[in-house]
Amino acid sequence: MVFSSQLMILVGCGAILSWILAVERVPELLNAFLVSTDMSAVTSLVFLNVFLLIAGMFIDTAAAIILFSPLLMAAATNVGIHPLHFSVIMILNLNIGLLTPPLGICLLTAESIAGCELPTLIRALAPFLLVNIIALLIITYIPEISLLLPRYLGIQ
């Protein structure tokens, strides 16, 4: 019960942050910024990766998808990023956020299950996190990786 209540408090804080971002119209402001700056697709991808990694650290994945995906998808499409490619990038970014503090729900769950201290767990997780970030960079800048199978199957 204690562990579940700790997780629910963290999720609740993330939900409050999501609500504040929605009320303050942060997704609309971000979309307007991306459209107004006239960035290239590569520069936009760098900006979106950084933003989504930070958002994933503080907001639950489901809330972040609901909050950011409609407007960021429109902004990504406007700069020439394929919608499916952007979706894969967004999900991977937010999943990396599940493993990173301060919210890191998966990290805290693993800490409780393993019965070890958080610094020990973070040290053990670091190589896997590094591989995830490298995979994110590869998938981000080589869109054919995320688009190969749908193209092969004739989905898109």
PDB file of C-alpha atoms in Angstrom:
ATOM      1  CA  MET A   1       0.000   0.000   0.000  1.00  0.00           C
ATOM      2  CA  VAL A   2       2.775   2.412   0.866  1.00  0.00           C
ATOM      3  CA  PHE A   3       4.551   1.887  -2.454  1.00  0.00           C
ATOM      4  CA  SER A   4       1.325   2.212  -4.456  1.00  0.00           C
ATOM      5  CA  SER A   5       0.444   5.415  -2.641  1.00  0.00           C
ATOM      6  CA  GLN A   6       3.901   6.825  -3.395  1.00  0.00           C
ATOM      7  CA  LEU A   7       3.449   6.069  -7.091  1.00  0.00           C
ATOM      8  CA  MET A   8      -0.038   7.557  -7.142  1.00  0.00           C
ATOM      9  CA  ILE A   9       1.247  10.761  -5.533  1.00  0.00           C
ATOM     10  CA  LEU A  10       3.887  11.016  -8.278  1.00  0.00           C
ATOM     11  CA  VAL A  11       1.331  10.331 -11.009  1.00  0.00           C
ATOM     12  CA  GLY A  12      -0.996  12.894  -9.421  1.00  0.00           C
ATOM     13  CA  CYS A  13       1.748  15.524  -9.429  1.00  0.00           C
ATOM     14  CA  GLY A  14       2.428  14.762 -13.081  1.00  0.00           C
ATOM     15  CA  ALA A  15      -1.296  15.129 -13.818  1.00  0.00           C
ATOM     16  CA  ILE A  16      -1.347  18.493 -12.074  1.00  0.00           C
ATOM     17  CA  LEU A  17       1.617  19.611 -14.184  1.00  0.00           C
ATOM     18  CA  SER A  18      -0.196  18.410 -17.317  1.00  0.00           C
ATOM     19  CA  TRP A  19      -3.258  20.393 -16.331  1.00  0.00           C
ATOM     20  CA  ILE A  20      -1.179  23.534 -15.724  1.00  0.00           C
ATOM     21  CA  LEU A  21       0.509  23.144 -19.116  1.00  0.00           C
ATOM     22  CA  ALA A  22      -2.873  22.734 -20.795  1.00  0.00           C
ATOM     23  CA  VAL A  23      -4.372  25.756 -19.030  1.00  0.00           C
ATOM     24  CA  GLU A  24      -1.353  27.895 -19.883  1.00  0.00           C
ATOM     25  CA  ARG A  25      -1.591  26.726 -23.519  1.00  0.00           C
ATOM     26  CA  VAL A  26       2.003  25.508 -23.662  1.00  0.00           C
ATOM     27  CA  PRO A  27       1.366  23.066 -26.559  1.00  0.00           C
ATOM     28  CA  GLU A  28      -0.180  25.840 -28.676  1.00  0.00           C
ATOM     29  CA  LEU A  29       2.719  28.177 -27.864  1.00  0.00           C
ATOM     30  CA  LEU A  30       5.214  25.456 -28.765  1.00  0.00           C
ATOM     31  CA  ASN A  31       3.435  24.812 -32.054  1.00  0.00           C
ATOM     32  CA  ALA A  32       3.407  28.549 -32.856  1.00  0.00           C
ATOM     33  CA  PHE A  33       7.115  28.745 -32.029  1.00  0.00           C
ATOM     34  CA  LEU A  34       8.012  25.842 -34.326  1.00  0.00           C
ATOM     35  CA  VAL A  35       5.954  27.220 -37.193  1.00  0.00           C
ATOM     36  CA  SER A  36       7.163  30.827 -36.795  1.00  0.00           C
ATOM     37  CA  THR A  37      10.899  30.100 -36.567  1.00  0.00           C
ATOM     38  CA  ASP A  38      11.079  28.481 -39.991  1.00  0.00           C
ATOM     39  CA  MET A  39      13.426  25.735 -38.763  1.00  0.00           C
ATOM     40  CA  SER A  40      14.543  22.893 -40.974  1.00  0.00           C
ATOM     41  CA  ALA A  41      13.325  19.372 -40.292  1.00  0.00           C
ATOM     42  CA  VAL A  42      16.638  18.396 -38.663  1.00  0.00           C
ATOM     43  CA  THR A  43      16.656  21.415 -36.341  1.00  0.00           C
ATOM     44  CA  SER A  44      13.013  20.794 -35.489  1.00  0.00           C
ATOM     45  CA  LEU A  45      13.811  17.183 -34.642  1.00  0.00           C
ATOM     46  CA  VAL A  46      16.568  18.274 -32.259  1.00  0.00           C
ATOM     47  CA  PHE A  47      14.206  20.720 -30.577  1.00  0.00           C
ATOM     48  CA  LEU A  48      11.357  18.178 -30.393  1.00  0.00           C
ATOM     49  CA  ASN A  49      13.644  15.461 -28.986  1.00  0.00           C
ATOM     50  CA  VAL A  50      14.891  17.734 -26.211  1.00  0.00           C
ATOM     51  CA  PHE A  51      11.390  18.955 -25.425  1.00  0.00           C
ATOM     52  CA  LEU A  52       9.880  15.457 -25.367  1.00  0.00           C
ATOM     53  CA  LEU A  53      12.710  14.044 -23.246  1.00  0.00           C
ATOM     54  CA  ILE A  54      12.171  16.784 -20.681  1.00  0.00           C
ATOM     55  CA  ALA A  55       8.388  16.368 -20.841  1.00  0.00           C
ATOM     56  CA  GLY A  56       8.789  12.605 -20.344  1.00  0.00           C
ATOM     57  CA  MET A  57      10.776  13.238 -17.182  1.00  0.00           C
ATOM     58  CA  PHE A  58       7.941  15.170 -15.575  1.00  0.00           C
ATOM     59  CA  ILE A  59       4.680  14.025 -17.161  1.00  0.00           C
ATOM     60  CA  ASP A  60       3.109  10.583 -17.399  1.00  0.00           C
ATOM     61  CA  THR A  61       3.383   9.125 -20.906  1.00  0.00           C
ATOM     62  CA  ALA A  62      -0.367   8.873 -21.534  1.00  0.00           C
ATOM     63  CA  ALA A  63      -0.954  12.451 -20.379  1.00  0.00           C
ATOM     64  CA  ALA A  64       1.937  13.723 -22.525  1.00  0.00           C
ATOM     65  CA  ILE A  65       0.582  11.951 -25.611  1.00  0.00           C
ATOM     66  CA  ILE A  66      -2.889  13.394 -25.093  1.00  0.00           C
ATOM     67  CA  LEU A  67      -1.544  16.857 -24.336  1.00  0.00           C
ATOM     68  CA  PHE A  68       1.183  17.251 -26.950  1.00  0.00           C
ATOM     69  CA  SER A  69       0.590  14.893 -29.866  1.00  0.00           C
ATOM     70  CA  PRO A  70      -2.140  16.788 -31.765  1.00  0.00           C
ATOM     71  CA  LEU A  71      -0.266  20.072 -31.921  1.00  0.00           C
ATOM     72  CA  LEU A  72       3.254  18.717 -32.187  1.00  0.00           C
ATOM     73  CA  MET A  73       2.124  16.376 -34.949  1.00  0.00           C
ATOM     74  CA  ALA A  74       0.799  19.355 -36.897  1.00  0.00           C
ATOM     75  CA  ALA A  75       4.031  21.278 -36.347  1.00  0.00           C
ATOM     76  CA  ALA A  76       6.169  18.278 -37.334  1.00  0.00           C
ATOM     77  CA  THR A  77       4.127  17.725 -40.485  1.00  0.00           C
ATOM     78  CA  ASN A  78       4.459  21.416 -41.378  1.00  0.00           C
ATOM     79  CA  VAL A  79       8.266  21.170 -41.351  1.00  0.00           C
ATOM     80  CA  GLY A  80       8.273  17.989 -43.448  1.00  0.00           C
ATOM     81  CA  ILE A  81       8.512  15.210 -40.854  1.00  0.00           C
ATOM     82  CA  HIS A  82       6.454  12.123 -41.691  1.00  0.00           C
ATOM     83  CA  PRO A  83       3.628  11.607 -39.124  1.00  0.00           C
ATOM     84  CA  LEU A  84       4.524   7.963 -38.484  1.00  0.00           C
ATOM     85  CA  HIS A  85       8.182   8.828 -38.028  1.00  0.00           C
ATOM     86  CA  PHE A  86       7.286  11.577 -35.560  1.00  0.00           C
ATOM     87  CA  SER A  87       4.995   9.190 -33.663  1.00  0.00           C
ATOM     88  CA  VAL A  88       7.802   6.670 -33.207  1.00  0.00           C
ATOM     89  CA  ILE A  89      10.145   9.436 -32.045  1.00  0.00           C
ATOM     90  CA  MET A  90       7.575  10.754 -29.575  1.00  0.00           C
ATOM     91  CA  ILE A  91       6.850   7.339 -28.037  1.00  0.00           C
ATOM     92  CA  LEU A  92      10.553   6.499 -27.716  1.00  0.00           C
ATOM     93  CA  ASN A  93      11.294   9.869 -26.092  1.00  0.00           C
ATOM     94  CA  LEU A  94       8.476   9.495 -23.588  1.00  0.00           C
ATOM     95  CA  ASN A  95       9.497   5.922 -22.776  1.00  0.00           C
ATOM     96  CA  ILE A  96      13.027   7.091 -22.033  1.00  0.00           C
ATOM     97  CA  GLY A  97      11.411   9.622 -19.697  1.00  0.00           C
ATOM     98  CA  LEU A  98       9.826   6.746 -17.759  1.00  0.00           C
ATOM     99  CA  LEU A  99      13.340   5.627 -16.781  1.00  0.00           C
ATOM    100  CA  THR A 100      14.759   8.990 -15.758  1.00  0.00           C
ATOM    101  CA  PRO A 101      14.317  10.974 -12.549  1.00  0.00           C
ATOM    102  CA  PRO A 102      12.567  12.990 -11.147  1.00  0.00           C
ATOM    103  CA  LEU A 103       9.271  11.241 -12.004  1.00  0.00           C
ATOM    104  CA  GLY A 104      10.650   7.991 -13.478  1.00  0.00           C
ATOM    105  CA  ILE A 105       7.730   5.752 -12.551  1.00  0.00           C
ATOM    106  CA  CYS A 106       9.399   2.643 -14.001  1.00  0.00           C
ATOM    107  CA  LEU A 107      12.605   3.519 -12.170  1.00  0.00           C
ATOM    108  CA  LEU A 108      10.810   3.792  -8.825  1.00  0.00           C
ATOM    109  CA  THR A 109       8.886   0.579  -9.473  1.00  0.00           C
ATOM    110  CA  ALA A 110      12.117  -1.278 -10.260  1.00  0.00           C
ATOM    111  CA  GLU A 111      13.683   0.160  -7.098  1.00  0.00           C
ATOM    112  CA  SER A 112      10.857  -1.231  -5.012  1.00  0.00           C
ATOM    113  CA  ILE A 113      10.880  -4.640  -6.695  1.00  0.00           C
ATOM    114  CA  ALA A 114      14.682  -5.015  -6.585  1.00  0.00           C
ATOM    115  CA  GLY A 115      14.900  -3.742  -3.027  1.00  0.00           C
ATOM    116  CA  CYS A 116      17.993  -1.687  -3.758  1.00  0.00           C
ATOM    117  CA  GLU A 117      18.884   1.966  -3.416  1.00  0.00           C
ATOM    118  CA  LEU A 118      18.092   4.403  -6.229  1.00  0.00           C
ATOM    119  CA  PRO A 119      21.749   5.383  -6.944  1.00  0.00           C
ATOM    120  CA  THR A 120      22.660   1.694  -7.342  1.00  0.00           C
ATOM    121  CA  LEU A 121      19.761   1.173  -9.711  1.00  0.00           C
ATOM    122  CA  ILE A 122      20.633   4.261 -11.758  1.00  0.00           C
ATOM    123  CA  ARG A 123      24.233   3.049 -12.151  1.00  0.00           C
ATOM    124  CA  ALA A 124      22.958  -0.350 -13.332  1.00  0.00           C
ATOM    125  CA  LEU A 125      20.463   1.310 -15.675  1.00  0.00           C
ATOM    126  CA  ALA A 126      22.954   3.777 -17.239  1.00  0.00           C
ATOM    127  CA  PRO A 127      24.202   1.471 -20.043  1.00  0.00           C
ATOM    128  CA  PHE A 128      20.631   0.617 -21.060  1.00  0.00           C
ATOM    129  CA  LEU A 129      19.651   4.270 -20.995  1.00  0.00           C
ATOM    130  CA  LEU A 130      22.646   5.123 -23.162  1.00  0.00           C
ATOM    131  CA  VAL A 131      21.639   2.446 -25.690  1.00  0.00           C
ATOM    132  CA  ASN A 132      18.083   3.842 -25.727  1.00  0.00           C
ATOM    133  CA  ILE A 133      19.370   7.350 -26.422  1.00  0.00           C
ATOM    134  CA  ILE A 134      21.641   6.090 -29.208  1.00  0.00           C
ATOM    135  CA  ALA A 135      18.688   4.187 -30.704  1.00  0.00           C
ATOM    136  CA  LEU A 136      16.597   7.369 -30.447  1.00  0.00           C
ATOM    137  CA  LEU A 137      19.225   9.346 -32.346  1.00  0.00           C
ATOM    138  CA  ILE A 138      19.513   6.681 -35.041  1.00  0.00           C
ATOM    139  CA  ILE A 139      15.739   6.431 -35.463  1.00  0.00           C
ATOM    140  CA  THR A 140      15.381  10.218 -35.434  1.00  0.00           C
ATOM    141  CA  TYR A 141      17.900  10.931 -38.162  1.00  0.00           C
ATOM    142  CA  ILE A 142      17.343   7.855 -40.322  1.00  0.00           C
ATOM    143  CA  PRO A 143      13.574   7.929 -40.893  1.00  0.00           C
ATOM    144  CA  GLU A 144      13.705   4.890 -43.165  1.00  0.00           C
ATOM    145  CA  ILE A 145      14.147   2.719 -40.073  1.00  0.00           C
ATOM    146  CA  SER A 146      10.713   3.572 -38.703  1.00  0.00           C
ATOM    147  CA  LEU A 147       9.086   3.790 -42.141  1.00  0.00           C
ATOM    148  CA  LEU A 148      10.531   0.636 -43.758  1.00  0.00           C
ATOM    149  CA  LEU A 149       8.025  -1.916 -42.460  1.00  0.00           C
ATOM    150  CA  PRO A 150       4.890   0.208 -43.097  1.00  0.00           C
ATOM    151  CA  ARG A 151       6.117   0.950 -46.627  1.00  0.00           C
ATOM    152  CA  TYR A 152       6.860  -2.717 -47.220  1.00  0.00           C
ATOM    153  CA  LEU A 153       3.369  -3.672 -46.038  1.00  0.00           C
ATOM    154  CA  GLY A 154       1.792  -0.890 -48.109  1.00  0.00           C
ATOM    155  CA  ILE A 155       0.251   0.783 -45.067  1.00  0.00           C
ATOM    156  CA  GLN A 156       1.301   4.323 -45.816  1.00  0.00           C
TER     157      GLN A 156
END
